[in-house]
């Protein structure tokens, strides 16, 4: 609402218009006028007053029809209307209120009644506008929250929840664009899964995968790894991207050991059902190109590079319960891990031998740089 408030006076009698104009302006209000119903409708749409004083008995379109049209016009904001009438019978008052009027004054207009009713209607107008502004702010906030939830939902497909929230809260998703960074990559999959899936019922396969994912998924979140993708029983997880962490090798080592132990605890139950399954893990450290791939409404975040291939080959080489790591990663974690050097190995699909080590255990557990 304006300050001072703008009031539209509509009356076909010039003297009545002038009297109301003078009284209202003496109270500090801005006054605009119209001399009949048609002009009153046009002025209401043009001036958008905060209050209308509307005579009922006018030639052409009378005040009742004017107020009906005003209240039916959804393009107009809420504008309270005081019906001004020379007829003060209950029937006339009811007719004005039913047509859409918010209050009424009888002619001749008493100055005290005018002041009281105008101030009351303007208070209503001010409260209405305040509520409308709050509603608009709330709608904008809800829309922003919905958008944020949708973005968080998309990011949580491959990021730990706290990392997804941090990216969305910053309002800058450029870190998900293609870039190059040093990462620690981890591949893992179930030993014996291929033969198991060839003979097992689909429901049994899904049940095993649910148990497997349920055991290792929370651990990936715990250590804030970035989950690239599921490929049946296989997973690719990497560290130090999209948000950097100084202790990526340590986190990866601790995750690998806990994942190995978690699956080992599931193995006895699987064996009772006749399933011979175990977990193999391969990890490597090196540079990769990372970023989003896909199309509208379906994006994945992935890493590409020799380090990813090396981790995959080490995983394929690992036996049940074994964690194989590249020589570079072994050197990075030797201070906090029990690592056995296996020398150079010729890995399938690689042109040159690679330095390989076996991660047996993690000796110490340095505090993680946990993000809120």
Coordinates of C-alpha atoms in Angstrom, one line a residue:
X1 CA 0.0 0.0 0.0
X2 CA 1.2 3.5 -0.8
X3 CA 2.2 6.1 1.7
X4 CA 0.1 8.3 1.7
X5 CA -2.7 6.1 0.6
X6 CA -4.4 6.7 -2.7
X7 CA -8.3 6.9 -2.6
X8 CA -10.6 6.9 -5.7
X9 CA -13.9 8.7 -5.3
X10 CA -16.6 7.8 -7.8
X11 CA -19.8 9.9 -7.8
X12 CA -21.9 11.6 -10.5
X13 CA -22.6 14.6 -8.4
X14 CA -19.6 17.1 -8.6
X15 CA -20.4 18.6 -5.2
X16 CA -20.3 15.3 -3.5
X17 CA -16.9 14.5 -5.2
X18 CA -15.5 17.8 -4.1
X19 CA -16.6 17.5 -0.5
X20 CA -15.1 14.0 -0.2
X21 CA -11.9 15.1 -2.0
X22 CA -11.4 18.1 0.4
X23 CA -12.0 16.0 3.5
X24 CA -9.7 13.2 2.5
X25 CA -6.9 15.5 1.3
X26 CA -7.2 17.3 4.7
X27 CA -6.4 13.9 6.3
X28 CA -3.2 13.6 4.1
X29 CA -4.5 11.1 1.6
X30 CA -4.0 11.3 -2.2
X31 CA -7.3 11.5 -4.0
X32 CA -8.3 10.7 -7.6
X33 CA -11.9 11.0 -8.9
X34 CA -14.3 9.7 -11.5
X35 CA -17.7 11.1 -12.4
X36 CA -19.6 7.8 -13.5
X37 CA -19.3 4.1 -13.4
X38 CA -17.4 3.7 -16.7
X39 CA -14.8 6.2 -15.7
X40 CA -14.6 4.7 -12.3
X41 CA -13.8 1.3 -13.7
X42 CA -11.1 2.8 -16.0
X43 CA -9.6 4.9 -13.2
X44 CA -9.5 1.9 -10.9
X45 CA -7.5 -0.1 -13.4
X46 CA -5.2 2.8 -14.2
X47 CA -4.6 4.3 -10.8
X48 CA -4.8 1.1 -8.7
X49 CA -6.1 3.0 -5.7
X50 CA -5.8 1.6 -2.1
X51 CA -9.4 2.4 -1.4
X52 CA -12.5 3.3 -3.4
X53 CA -15.5 5.3 -2.3
X54 CA -18.2 4.3 -4.7
X55 CA -21.6 5.9 -5.1
X56 CA -24.4 3.4 -5.8
X57 CA -26.9 5.5 -7.7
X58 CA -25.3 6.7 -10.9
X59 CA -26.5 6.8 -14.6
X60 CA -25.3 4.1 -16.9
X61 CA -23.4 1.6 -14.9
X62 CA -24.5 1.9 -11.3
X63 CA -22.2 1.3 -8.3
X64 CA -23.5 -2.2 -7.7
X65 CA -22.4 -3.3 -11.2
X66 CA -19.1 -1.4 -10.9
X67 CA -18.2 -3.2 -7.7
X68 CA -19.2 -6.6 -9.2
X69 CA -16.9 -6.0 -12.2
X70 CA -14.0 -4.8 -10.0
X71 CA -14.2 -7.8 -7.7
X72 CA -14.4 -10.2 -10.7
X73 CA -11.3 -8.7 -12.4
X74 CA -8.5 -11.0 -11.3
X75 CA -5.9 -8.7 -12.8
X76 CA -6.6 -6.2 -10.1
X77 CA -5.1 -6.4 -6.6
X78 CA -7.4 -6.4 -3.6
X79 CA -9.0 -3.0 -3.3
X80 CA -11.5 -2.4 -0.5
X81 CA -14.7 -0.6 -1.6
X82 CA -16.9 1.6 0.6
X83 CA -20.4 1.9 -0.9
X84 CA -21.8 5.4 -0.5
X85 CA -25.6 5.4 -0.7
X86 CA -28.5 7.7 0.1
X87 CA -30.6 4.6 0.9
X88 CA -29.9 3.3 4.3
X89 CA -32.5 0.5 4.5
X90 CA -31.2 -2.9 5.5
X91 CA -32.2 -4.2 2.1
X92 CA -30.0 -1.6 0.3
X93 CA -27.1 -2.2 2.6
X94 CA -27.3 -5.9 2.0
X95 CA -27.5 -5.4 -1.7
X96 CA -24.3 -3.4 -1.7
X97 CA -22.4 -5.9 0.5
X98 CA -23.6 -8.8 -1.6
X99 CA -22.4 -7.1 -4.8
X100 CA -18.9 -7.0 -3.3
X101 CA -18.7 -3.9 -1.2
X102 CA -16.6 -4.1 2.0
X103 CA -18.4 -1.3 4.0
X104 CA -20.9 1.4 3.5
X105 CA -21.6 5.1 4.2
X106 CA -24.9 6.8 4.1
X107 CA -25.4 10.3 2.6
X108 CA -25.1 12.9 3.7
X109 CA -21.6 11.6 4.7
X110 CA -20.8 12.2 8.4
X111 CA -17.2 13.4 8.7
X112 CA -16.5 11.2 11.8
X113 CA -18.0 8.1 10.2
X114 CA -15.9 8.8 7.0
X115 CA -12.7 9.0 9.0
X116 CA -13.4 5.8 11.0
X117 CA -14.4 3.7 8.0
X118 CA -11.6 5.0 5.7
X119 CA -9.0 4.2 8.4
X120 CA -10.5 0.8 9.0
X121 CA -10.5 -0.2 5.3
X122 CA -7.0 1.1 4.8
X123 CA -5.8 -1.0 7.8
X124 CA -7.4 -4.0 6.2
X125 CA -5.7 -3.1 2.9
X126 CA -2.3 -2.8 4.6
X127 CA -2.7 -6.1 6.3
X128 CA -3.8 -7.8 3.1
X129 CA -0.9 -6.4 1.2
X130 CA 1.5 -7.5 4.0
X131 CA 0.1 -11.0 3.9
X132 CA 0.4 -11.1 0.1
X133 CA 4.0 -10.0 0.3
X134 CA 4.6 -12.7 2.9
X135 CA 2.9 -15.3 0.6
X136 CA 5.1 -14.2 -2.3
X137 CA 8.2 -14.5 -0.2
X138 CA 7.1 -17.9 1.0
X139 CA 6.3 -19.1 -2.5
X140 CA 9.7 -17.9 -3.6
X141 CA 11.4 -19.6 -0.7
X142 CA 9.5 -22.8 -1.3
X143 CA 10.4 -22.7 -5.0
X144 CA 14.0 -22.2 -4.1
X145 CA 13.9 -25.1 -1.6
X146 CA 12.2 -27.4 -4.1
X147 CA 14.9 -26.5 -6.6
X148 CA 17.6 -27.1 -4.0
X149 CA 16.1 -30.4 -3.1
X150 CA 16.0 -31.5 -6.7
X151 CA 19.6 -30.5 -7.2
X152 CA 20.6 -32.2 -4.0
X153 CA 18.7 -35.3 -5.1
X154 CA 20.5 -35.4 -8.4
X155 CA 23.9 -34.9 -6.7
X156 CA 23.2 -37.5 -4.0
X157 CA 23.2 -40.1 -6.7
X158 CA 27.0 -40.1 -6.7
X159 CA 28.0 -37.9 -3.8
X160 CA 27.8 -38.3 0.0
X161 CA 24.8 -36.2 1.3
X162 CA 27.0 -33.7 3.1
X163 CA 29.0 -33.1 -0.1
X164 CA 25.9 -32.7 -2.3
X165 CA 24.5 -30.2 0.2
X166 CA 27.7 -28.3 0.3
X167 CA 27.8 -27.9 -3.5
X168 CA 24.1 -26.9 -3.7
X169 CA 24.4 -24.4 -0.8
X170 CA 27.4 -22.7 -2.4
X171 CA 25.2 -22.2 -5.5
X172 CA 28.2 -23.0 -7.8
X173 CA 28.1 -26.3 -9.7
X174 CA 31.0 -25.4 -11.9
X175 CA 33.2 -27.8 -10.0
X176 CA 31.2 -30.5 -11.7
X177 CA 32.4 -29.3 -15.1
X178 CA 35.2 -31.2 -16.9
X179 CA 38.5 -30.8 -15.1
X180 CA 41.7 -32.7 -14.3
X181 CA 42.7 -33.7 -10.8
X182 CA 44.7 -36.3 -8.8
X183 CA 42.3 -38.9 -7.3
X184 CA 42.4 -42.3 -5.6
X185 CA 40.2 -44.7 -7.5
X186 CA 38.7 -47.9 -6.0
X187 CA 37.1 -50.7 -8.0
X188 CA 35.4 -53.5 -6.1
X189 CA 33.2 -56.5 -7.1
X190 CA 32.1 -59.8 -5.8
X191 CA 34.2 -62.9 -6.6
X192 CA 32.1 -65.7 -7.9
X193 CA 29.2 -63.5 -8.9
X194 CA 29.2 -64.4 -12.6
X195 CA 28.8 -68.1 -12.0
X196 CA 26.3 -67.4 -9.2
X197 CA 24.2 -65.2 -11.4
X198 CA 24.1 -67.9 -14.2
X199 CA 22.4 -70.4 -12.0
X200 CA 20.6 -68.4 -9.2
X201 CA 17.0 -67.2 -9.4
X202 CA 16.6 -63.5 -10.2
X203 CA 15.0 -62.9 -6.8
X204 CA 18.0 -64.5 -5.1
X205 CA 20.4 -62.3 -7.1
X206 CA 18.5 -59.2 -6.1
X207 CA 18.5 -60.2 -2.5
X208 CA 22.3 -60.8 -2.4
X209 CA 22.9 -57.4 -4.2
X210 CA 20.6 -55.7 -1.6
X211 CA 22.6 -57.2 1.3
X212 CA 25.9 -56.3 -0.4
X213 CA 25.0 -52.7 -1.2
X214 CA 23.4 -52.3 2.2
X215 CA 26.6 -53.2 3.8
X216 CA 29.1 -51.2 1.8
X217 CA 26.9 -48.2 0.9
X218 CA 26.9 -46.6 4.3
X219 CA 30.7 -47.0 4.5
X220 CA 31.1 -45.1 1.2
X221 CA 29.1 -42.3 2.7
X222 CA 31.0 -42.5 6.0
X223 CA 34.3 -41.8 4.2
X224 CA 32.7 -39.3 1.8
X225 CA 33.7 -41.2 -1.3
X226 CA 32.2 -40.2 -4.7
X227 CA 30.3 -43.1 -6.0
X228 CA 30.7 -43.2 -9.8
X229 CA 28.4 -46.0 -10.7
X230 CA 27.0 -49.5 -10.0
X231 CA 27.6 -52.2 -12.5
X232 CA 25.7 -55.1 -11.0
X233 CA 28.1 -56.3 -8.2
X234 CA 30.8 -53.8 -9.2
X235 CA 31.4 -50.3 -8.0
X236 CA 33.7 -47.5 -8.8
X237 CA 34.4 -45.0 -5.9
X238 CA 37.0 -42.2 -6.0
X239 CA 38.3 -39.7 -3.6
X240 CA 39.5 -36.0 -3.8
X241 CA 36.8 -35.0 -6.2
X242 CA 34.6 -33.1 -6.8
X243 CA 35.5 -31.6 -3.4
X244 CA 39.2 -32.0 -2.5
X245 CA 40.4 -33.7 0.6
X246 CA 44.0 -33.8 1.9
X247 CA 43.8 -37.4 3.1
X248 CA 42.3 -39.2 0.1
X249 CA 44.7 -42.1 0.2
X250 CA 44.0 -42.7 4.0
X251 CA 40.3 -42.5 3.5
X252 CA 40.4 -44.9 0.6
X253 CA 42.5 -47.4 2.6
X254 CA 40.3 -47.3 5.6
X255 CA 37.2 -47.7 3.4
X256 CA 38.7 -50.7 1.6
X257 CA 39.5 -52.5 4.8
X258 CA 36.0 -51.9 6.3
X259 CA 34.3 -52.9 3.1
X260 CA 36.3 -56.1 3.0
X261 CA 35.4 -56.9 6.6
X262 CA 31.7 -56.0 6.0
X263 CA 31.4 -58.4 3.1
X264 CA 33.3 -61.1 5.0
X265 CA 30.6 -60.9 7.7
X266 CA 28.0 -61.6 5.0
X267 CA 29.8 -64.6 3.5
X268 CA 28.8 -67.2 6.1
X269 CA 25.1 -66.4 5.5
X270 CA 25.6 -66.7 1.8
X271 CA 27.4 -70.0 2.2
X272 CA 24.5 -71.4 4.1
X273 CA 22.3 -70.7 1.1
X274 CA 24.9 -72.3 -1.2
X275 CA 26.4 -69.0 -2.6
X276 CA 30.2 -68.9 -2.7
X277 CA 30.8 -65.2 -2.9
X278 CA 33.6 -62.9 -1.7
X279 CA 35.0 -59.4 -2.4
X280 CA 37.9 -58.2 -4.4
X281 CA 39.2 -54.6 -4.4
X282 CA 41.7 -52.7 -6.5
X283 CA 42.9 -49.2 -5.9
X284 CA 45.2 -46.8 -7.6
X285 CA 46.3 -43.2 -7.3
X286 CA 46.9 -40.8 -10.2
X287 CA 45.4 -38.1 -12.4
X288 CA 42.1 -38.4 -14.1
X289 CA 39.7 -36.2 -16.1
X290 CA 36.4 -35.8 -14.3
X291 CA 33.0 -34.3 -15.0
X292 CA 29.4 -34.8 -15.9
X293 CA 28.3 -36.9 -18.8
X294 CA 24.9 -37.7 -20.1
X295 CA 21.9 -35.7 -21.4
X296 CA 19.2 -33.4 -20.1
X297 CA 17.5 -34.9 -17.0
X298 CA 20.0 -37.8 -16.8
X299 CA 23.5 -36.9 -15.9
X300 CA 26.3 -39.0 -14.3
X301 CA 29.5 -37.8 -12.8
X302 CA 32.5 -39.9 -13.8
X303 CA 36.2 -40.2 -14.0
X304 CA 38.3 -41.2 -17.0
X305 CA 42.0 -41.9 -17.2
X306 CA 44.8 -44.5 -16.8
X307 CA 44.3 -44.5 -13.0
X308 CA 40.8 -45.7 -13.4
X309 CA 41.9 -48.5 -15.8
X310 CA 44.6 -49.5 -13.4
X311 CA 42.2 -49.7 -10.4
X312 CA 39.9 -51.9 -12.5
X313 CA 42.7 -54.2 -13.5
X314 CA 43.9 -54.6 -9.9
X315 CA 40.4 -55.4 -8.9
X316 CA 40.2 -58.1 -11.5
X317 CA 43.4 -59.5 -10.2
X318 CA 42.4 -59.5 -6.6
X319 CA 41.2 -62.8 -5.0
X320 CA 38.5 -63.1 -2.3
X321 CA 39.2 -60.8 0.6
X322 CA 42.2 -59.2 -1.1
X323 CA 42.9 -55.5 -1.6
X324 CA 45.5 -54.8 -4.3
X325 CA 46.9 -51.3 -4.6
X326 CA 49.2 -49.5 -7.0
X327 CA 52.8 -48.9 -6.1
X328 CA 52.2 -45.1 -5.9
X329 CA 49.2 -45.6 -3.5
X330 CA 51.1 -48.1 -1.4
X331 CA 53.8 -45.5 -0.9
X332 CA 51.2 -42.9 0.2
X333 CA 49.6 -45.1 2.8
X334 CA 52.6 -47.1 4.1
X335 CA 52.8 -44.9 7.2
X336 CA 49.3 -45.9 8.4
X337 CA 48.9 -49.3 6.8
X338 CA 50.3 -52.8 6.7
X339 CA 51.2 -53.1 3.1
X340 CA 53.0 -56.1 1.4
X341 CA 55.0 -55.3 -1.7
X342 CA 54.1 -57.9 -4.4
X343 CA 56.6 -56.5 -7.0
X344 CA 55.8 -55.8 -10.7
X345 CA 52.9 -57.7 -12.2
X346 CA 51.7 -57.9 -15.8
X347 CA 48.0 -57.0 -15.5
X348 CA 45.6 -58.1 -18.2
X349 CA 44.9 -55.5 -20.8
X350 CA 48.0 -53.4 -19.8
X351 CA 51.0 -53.0 -22.0
X352 CA 53.6 -52.7 -19.2
X353 CA 54.0 -54.4 -15.8
X354 CA 52.7 -52.4 -12.9
X355 CA 54.0 -52.1 -9.3
X356 CA 51.5 -53.9 -7.0
X357 CA 51.1 -54.2 -3.3
X358 CA 48.6 -55.9 -1.0
X359 CA 46.8 -53.9 1.7
X360 CA 46.5 -56.1 4.7
X361 CA 45.3 -53.7 7.5
X362 CA 45.2 -50.1 8.6
X363 CA 47.3 -49.6 11.7
X364 CA 46.1 -46.2 12.8
X365 CA 42.9 -44.2 12.1
X366 CA 43.7 -40.5 11.7
X367 CA 40.7 -38.1 12.3
X368 CA 38.7 -37.5 9.1
X369 CA 38.2 -34.0 7.8
X370 CA 34.5 -34.4 8.2
X371 CA 32.3 -31.8 6.5
X372 CA 29.1 -30.6 8.0

